[in-house]
Coordinates of N, CA and C in Angstrom, one line a residue:
M1 N 0.8 -1.1 0.0 CA 0.0 0.0 0.0 C 0.9 1.3 -0.1
A2 N 0.5 2.2 -0.7 CA 1.3 3.6 -0.9 C 1.1 4.4 0.4
I3 N 2.0 5.3 0.6 CA 1.8 6.3 1.5 C 0.7 7.3 1.3
Q4 N -0.2 7.4 2.0 CA -1.5 8.3 2.0 C -1.2 9.7 2.4
A5 N -1.3 10.7 1.6 CA -1.4 12.1 2.0 C -2.6 12.3 2.8
I6 N -2.4 13.0 4.0 CA -3.5 13.3 4.8 C -3.4 14.6 5.4
E7 N -4.5 15.3 5.7 CA -4.5 16.6 6.3 C -4.6 16.3 7.9
E8 N -4.1 17.2 8.7 CA -4.1 17.0 10.2 C -5.6 16.9 10.6
E9 N -6.4 17.6 10.0 CA -7.9 17.6 10.5 C -8.5 16.2 10.2
E10 N -8.1 15.5 9.1 CA -8.6 14.1 8.8 C -8.0 13.2 9.8
W11 N -6.8 13.4 10.1 CA -6.0 12.4 11.0 C -6.7 12.4 12.3
L12 N -7.1 13.7 12.9 CA -7.6 13.9 14.2 C -9.0 13.3 14.2
R13 N -9.7 13.1 13.1 CA -11.0 12.6 13.0 C -11.0 11.1 12.9
L14 N -9.8 10.5 12.5 CA -9.7 9.1 12.4 C -9.9 8.4 13.8
S15 N -10.5 7.3 14.0 CA -10.5 6.5 15.2 C -10.0 5.2 15.0
R16 N -9.1 4.8 15.7 CA -8.5 3.5 15.4 C -9.0 2.6 16.6
I17 N -9.8 1.5 16.1 CA -10.2 0.5 17.0 C -9.6 -0.8 16.8
G18 N -9.1 -1.4 17.6 CA -8.4 -2.7 17.4 C -6.9 -2.6 17.4
P19 N -6.3 -3.7 16.9 CA -4.8 -3.7 17.1 C -3.9 -2.9 16.1
G20 N -4.6 -2.0 15.3 CA -4.1 -1.4 14.1 C -2.6 -0.5 14.5
W21 N -1.7 -0.4 13.7 CA -0.6 0.5 13.8 C -0.6 1.3 12.6
D22 N -0.2 2.6 13.0 CA 0.0 3.6 11.9 C 1.3 4.2 11.8
A23 N 1.8 4.6 10.7 CA 3.1 5.1 10.7 C 3.1 6.6 10.0
V24 N 3.2 7.5 10.7 CA 2.8 8.9 10.1 C 4.2 9.5 9.8
L25 N 4.5 9.9 8.7 CA 5.7 10.6 8.1 C 5.4 12.1 8.1
F26 N 6.1 12.8 8.9 CA 6.0 14.3 8.9 C 7.0 14.8 7.9
T27 N 6.6 15.6 6.9 CA 7.5 16.1 6.0 C 7.1 17.7 5.8
T28 N 8.1 18.3 5.1 CA 7.8 19.6 4.5 C 8.1 19.7 3.0
P29 N 7.4 20.5 2.2 CA 7.5 20.3 0.8 C 9.0 20.5 0.2
L30 N 9.6 21.5 0.8 CA 11.1 21.8 0.4 C 12.2 21.0 0.9
C31 N 11.8 19.9 1.7 CA 12.8 19.1 2.2 C 13.3 18.0 1.4
G32 N 14.5 18.0 1.0 CA 15.0 16.9 0.1 C 15.2 15.7 1.0
T33 N 15.6 15.7 2.2 CA 15.9 14.5 2.9 C 14.4 13.9 3.2
C34 N 13.4 14.6 3.3 CA 12.1 14.1 3.4 C 11.6 13.3 2.3
K35 N 11.9 13.8 1.1 CA 11.8 13.1 -0.2 C 12.4 11.8 -0.2
V36 N 13.6 11.6 0.2 CA 14.4 10.4 0.3 C 13.8 9.6 1.4
A37 N 13.4 10.0 2.4 CA 12.8 9.3 3.5 C 11.4 8.7 3.1
E38 N 10.7 9.4 2.4 CA 9.4 8.9 1.8 C 9.6 7.8 0.9
R39 N 10.7 8.0 0.0 CA 11.0 6.9 -1.0 C 11.4 5.6 -0.3
M40 N 12.4 5.8 0.7 CA 12.7 4.6 1.5 C 11.6 3.9 2.3
L41 N 10.6 4.7 2.8 CA 9.6 4.1 3.4 C 8.6 3.4 2.4
E42 N 8.5 3.9 1.2 CA 7.6 3.2 0.1 C 8.3 1.8 -0.2
V43 N 9.6 1.8 -0.3 CA 10.3 0.6 -0.6 C 10.1 -0.4 0.5
A44 N 10.3 0.0 1.7 CA 10.1 -0.8 2.9 C 8.7 -1.4 3.0
D45 N 7.7 -0.6 2.6 CA 6.4 -0.9 2.7 C 5.9 -2.0 1.6
A46 N 6.8 -2.0 0.4 CA 6.6 -2.9 -0.6 C 6.8 -4.3 -0.2
A47 N 7.5 -4.6 0.9 CA 7.6 -5.8 1.6 C 6.4 -6.3 2.3
G48 N 5.4 -5.5 2.4 CA 4.2 -6.1 3.0 C 4.0 -5.8 4.5
E49 N 4.5 -4.6 5.1 CA 4.4 -4.4 6.5 C 3.0 -4.3 6.8
S50 N 2.8 -4.1 8.2 CA 1.4 -4.2 8.8 C 0.9 -2.9 9.1
A51 N 1.7 -1.8 9.1 CA 1.2 -0.5 9.4 C 0.7 0.2 8.4
T52 N -0.4 1.0 8.6 CA -0.9 1.8 7.5 C 0.0 3.1 7.5
L53 N 0.3 3.5 6.3 CA 1.2 4.6 6.1 C 0.6 5.9 5.8
Y54 N 1.0 7.1 6.4 CA 0.3 8.4 6.2 C 1.4 9.3 6.0
R55 N 1.2 10.4 5.2 CA 2.2 11.5 5.1 C 1.4 12.9 5.6
I56 N 2.1 13.6 6.4 CA 1.4 14.9 6.7 C 2.4 16.0 6.6
N57 N 2.0 17.2 6.1 CA 2.9 18.2 5.9 C 2.9 19.0 7.3
L58 N 4.0 19.0 7.9 CA 4.2 19.6 9.4 C 3.8 21.2 9.3
N59 N 4.0 21.7 8.3 CA 3.7 23.2 8.1 C 2.1 23.4 8.5
F60 N 1.4 22.4 8.2 CA -0.1 22.5 8.5 C -0.6 21.6 9.5
A61 N 0.3 21.3 10.5 CA -0.2 20.4 11.5 C 0.2 20.8 13.0
P62 N -0.2 22.1 13.3 CA 0.1 22.6 14.7 C -0.3 21.9 15.8
V63 N -1.5 21.1 15.8 CA -2.0 20.4 16.9 C -1.1 19.1 17.1
L64 N -0.8 18.4 16.0 CA 0.0 17.2 16.2 C 1.5 17.5 16.5
R65 N 1.9 18.6 15.9 CA 3.4 19.1 16.2 C 3.6 19.3 17.7
E66 N 2.5 20.0 18.2 CA 2.7 20.4 19.7 C 2.4 19.1 20.5
R67 N 1.4 18.4 20.3 CA 1.0 17.2 21.0 C 2.1 16.1 21.0
W68 N 2.7 15.9 20.0 CA 3.7 14.9 19.9 C 5.2 15.5 19.9
Q69 N 5.3 16.7 20.0 CA 6.5 17.4 20.2 C 7.6 17.0 19.0
I70 N 7.0 17.3 17.8 CA 7.7 17.0 16.6 C 9.0 18.0 16.5
E71 N 10.1 17.7 16.4 CA 11.3 18.7 16.5 C 11.8 18.9 15.2
S72 N 11.8 18.1 14.2 CA 12.3 18.4 12.9 C 11.7 17.4 11.9
V73 N 11.9 17.5 10.6 CA 11.5 16.6 9.6 C 12.8 16.2 8.9
P74 N 12.6 15.0 8.4 CA 11.6 14.0 8.5 C 11.4 13.5 9.7
C75 N 10.2 13.0 10.2 CA 9.9 12.4 11.5 C 8.9 11.3 11.1
L76 N 9.2 10.1 11.7 CA 8.3 9.1 11.3 C 7.7 8.9 12.9
A77 N 6.4 9.0 12.8 CA 5.8 8.6 14.2 C 5.0 7.3 14.1
L78 N 5.3 6.4 15.0 CA 4.7 5.1 15.1 C 3.5 5.2 16.2
V79 N 2.4 5.0 15.7 CA 1.1 5.3 16.4 C 0.4 3.8 16.5
H80 N 0.0 3.6 17.9 CA -0.9 2.3 18.1 C -2.3 2.8 18.7
Q81 N -3.2 2.5 18.1 CA -4.7 2.8 18.5 C -4.7 4.3 18.8
G82 N -4.0 5.1 17.9 CA -4.2 6.7 18.2 C -3.1 7.3 19.3
K83 N -2.4 6.3 19.9 CA -1.3 6.8 20.8 C 0.1 6.7 20.3
L84 N 0.8 7.8 20.5 CA 2.1 7.8 19.9 C 3.1 6.9 20.7
M85 N 3.8 6.0 20.1 CA 4.6 5.1 20.7 C 6.0 5.3 20.5
R86 N 6.4 5.9 19.3 CA 7.8 6.0 19.0 C 7.9 7.2 18.0
K87 N 9.0 7.9 18.0 CA 9.3 8.9 16.9 C 10.8 8.6 16.4
E88 N 10.8 8.7 15.2 CA 12.2 8.2 14.5 C 12.6 9.4 13.6
Y89 N 13.6 10.0 13.8 CA 14.2 11.1 12.9 C 15.2 10.6 11.9
A90 N 15.9 9.6 12.3 CA 17.0 9.2 11.4 C 16.5 8.0 10.7
M91 N 16.3 8.1 9.4 CA 15.6 7.0 8.6 C 16.7 5.9 8.3
R92 N 18.0 6.2 8.3 CA 19.1 5.3 8.2 C 19.2 4.5 6.9
S93 N 18.2 3.5 6.8 CA 18.3 2.8 5.6 C 16.8 2.1 5.3
V94 N 16.7 1.6 4.1 CA 15.5 0.9 3.8 C 15.4 -0.4 4.7
D95 N 16.5 -1.1 5.0 CA 16.6 -2.3 5.8 C 16.3 -1.9 7.2
Y96 N 16.6 -0.8 7.7 CA 16.4 -0.3 9.0 C 14.8 0.0 9.2
L97 N 14.3 0.7 8.2 CA 12.9 1.0 8.2 C 12.0 -0.4 8.1
H98 N 12.5 -1.2 7.3 CA 11.8 -2.6 7.2 C 11.8 -3.4 8.4
R99 N 12.9 -3.4 9.1 CA 13.1 -4.2 10.3 C 12.1 -3.4 11.5
M100 N 12.2 -2.1 11.5 CA 11.5 -1.4 12.4 C 9.9 -1.6 12.3
L101 N 9.5 -1.6 11.1 CA 8.0 -1.8 10.9 C 7.6 -3.2 11.0
R102 N 8.7 -4.2 10.7 CA 8.3 -5.7 10.8 C 8.2 -6.1 12.4
E103 N 8.9 -5.2 13.1 CA 8.9 -5.7 14.5 C 7.8 -5.1 15.4
L104 N 6.9 -4.4 14.7 CA 5.6 -3.8 15.4 C 4.9 -5.1 15.9
P105 N 4.3 -5.0 17.0 CA 3.6 -6.3 17.6 C 2.4 -6.5 16.8

């Protein structure tokens, strides 16, 4: 499944019931590292990971930026049933992302 671009308002309206994991990639349009991180995440996702992937423009996400204390981009937030469980700023490699997503319970 591809990364779904979503607005903050849409994300806040989502309600996760059950064992679902979400991976939210916070980016900004002019960030070159963000584009590389997004591509790496797409490749890792092609292996069939269990998290639903979203992309949110941090410039238009003041509520989540404050609530989750997002410090810079790219930032990959791993969320379980709506609760932030982990933030990752260094994407390192496709293999690293693949292992991180694969190890989600």
